[in-house]
Amino acid sequence: GIQVEQSPPDLILQEGANSTLRCNFSDSVNNLQWFHQNPWGQLINLFYIPSGTKQNGRLSATTVATERYSLLYISSSQTTDSGVYFCAVDPSRDDKIIFGKGTRLHILP
Amino acid sequence: DTEVTQTPKHLVMGMTNKKSLKCEQHMGHRAMYWYKQKAKKPPELMFVYSYEKLSINESVPSRFSPECPNSSLLNLHLHALQPEDSALYLCASSRQGAKYEQYFGPGTRLTVT
């Protein structure tokens, strides 16, 4: 089946820093989503981005489907950005999405 | 409105109890999902309902029994669980299937004693 790899697995940054999270996938996909899971467990939708570039405030994402990767950029980090960031893809073989293992981000005040 | 609600938020149950988790969405979505998430792991798919019919069961033990009474509601009935079933249970919905954006509820944190 499709492999979804996220890097780095863990990231510790000072407040105000910028970061880039990466998601590689091993096969073509119908869609790709980025989620932020906060410390209370809620999965928050960040981007639905099967291809192209999107921006939402301090966050932006780019998916290059032909090269099978997506990047999530976080600028001017805040402590509320802490949590786990997951990418999830739909490999279009059956009706389910496949999650990567996540990047655990900790922003220090 | 992109809200999926789940009740209860927390549940503690003994191994002989029967309990149910509830999930509701009013976005008109026709696909609904149950996931199980253990600490420091990604969500793991359990069941998919498409147009109120069970379309995917990821070989989940029969002590977990899903039910979709109508297009807005999804239940997960629990019976004779084991301590290793303690986890965060997440419900999600999407417009028609996996190629559409999925929206997650806040989860039910289940502890089996």
mmCIF file of C-alpha atoms in Angstrom, chain A residues 30-31 33 35 37 39-43 45-48 86 90 94-97 99-102 104, chain B residues 33 35 37 40-43 45 48 55-56 58 88 90 97-106 109:
data_model
loop_
_atom_site.group_PDB
_atom_site.id
_atom_site.type_symbol
_atom_site.label_atom_id
_atom_site.label_comp_id
_atom_site.label_asym_id
_atom_site.label_seq_id
_atom_site.Cartn_x
_atom_site.Cartn_y
_atom_site.Cartn_z
ATOM 1 C CA ASN A 30 -6.713 12.064 -5.099
ATOM 2 C CA ASN A 31 -6.314 14.480 -2.259
ATOM 3 C CA GLN A 33 -5.035 17.165 3.825
ATOM 4 C CA PHE A 35 -4.343 18.646 10.155
ATOM 5 C CA GLN A 37 -4.024 18.018 16.513
ATOM 6 C CA PRO A 39 -3.161 18.991 23.080
ATOM 7 C CA TRP A 40 -6.833 18.167 23.776
ATOM 8 C CA GLY A 41 -6.966 15.783 20.822
ATOM 9 C CA GLN A 42 -9.031 17.861 18.414
ATOM 10 C CA LEU A 43 -7.978 17.448 14.781
ATOM 11 C CA ASN A 45 -8.369 21.105 9.316
ATOM 12 C CA LEU A 46 -5.572 23.276 8.008
ATOM 13 C CA PHE A 47 -5.535 22.653 4.269
ATOM 14 C CA TYR A 48 -7.205 20.477 1.682
ATOM 15 C CA PHE A 86 -0.550 15.186 10.336
ATOM 16 C CA ASP A 90 -6.454 9.483 -0.358
ATOM 17 C CA ASP A 94 -10.705 2.516 -1.588
ATOM 18 C CA ASP A 95 -12.729 4.905 0.484
ATOM 19 C CA LYS A 96 -10.225 5.845 3.157
ATOM 20 C CA ILE A 97 -7.410 8.265 3.871
ATOM 21 C CA PHE A 99 -2.235 9.249 7.751
ATOM 22 C CA GLY A 100 1.449 9.884 8.147
ATOM 23 C CA LYS A 101 2.958 9.410 11.607
ATOM 24 C CA GLY A 102 2.933 13.138 12.255
ATOM 25 C CA ARG A 104 5.326 16.817 16.897
ATOM 26 C CA TYR B 33 -16.034 7.385 9.829
ATOM 27 C CA TYR B 35 -11.214 6.131 14.063
ATOM 28 C CA GLN B 37 -6.173 6.792 18.218
ATOM 29 C CA LYS B 40 1.556 9.290 20.042
ATOM 30 C CA LYS B 41 0.097 7.447 17.044
ATOM 31 C CA PRO B 42 -1.933 8.643 14.063
ATOM 32 C CA PRO B 43 -5.666 7.927 13.900
ATOM 33 C CA LEU B 45 -9.528 3.766 10.682
ATOM 34 C CA VAL B 48 -16.660 3.721 7.080
ATOM 35 C CA SER B 55 -18.696 0.076 3.385
ATOM 36 C CA ILE B 56 -15.455 -0.624 5.247
ATOM 37 C CA GLU B 58 -11.033 -2.716 9.071
ATOM 38 C CA LEU B 88 -9.314 8.422 21.875
ATOM 39 C CA LEU B 90 -12.695 10.067 16.733
ATOM 40 C CA GLY B 97 -16.042 9.791 0.362
ATOM 41 C CA ALA B 98 -12.327 9.870 0.950
ATOM 42 C CA LYS B 99 -11.513 12.212 -1.943
ATOM 43 C CA TYR B 100 -13.464 14.972 -0.190
ATOM 44 C CA GLU B 101 -12.259 16.910 2.824
ATOM 45 C CA GLN B 102 -12.789 15.090 6.125
ATOM 46 C CA TYR B 103 -13.927 16.936 9.238
ATOM 47 C CA PHE B 104 -13.300 15.473 12.675
ATOM 48 C CA GLY B 105 -15.185 15.674 15.934
ATOM 49 C CA PRO B 106 -13.434 16.441 19.239
ATOM 50 C CA ARG B 109 -11.523 9.651 25.509
#
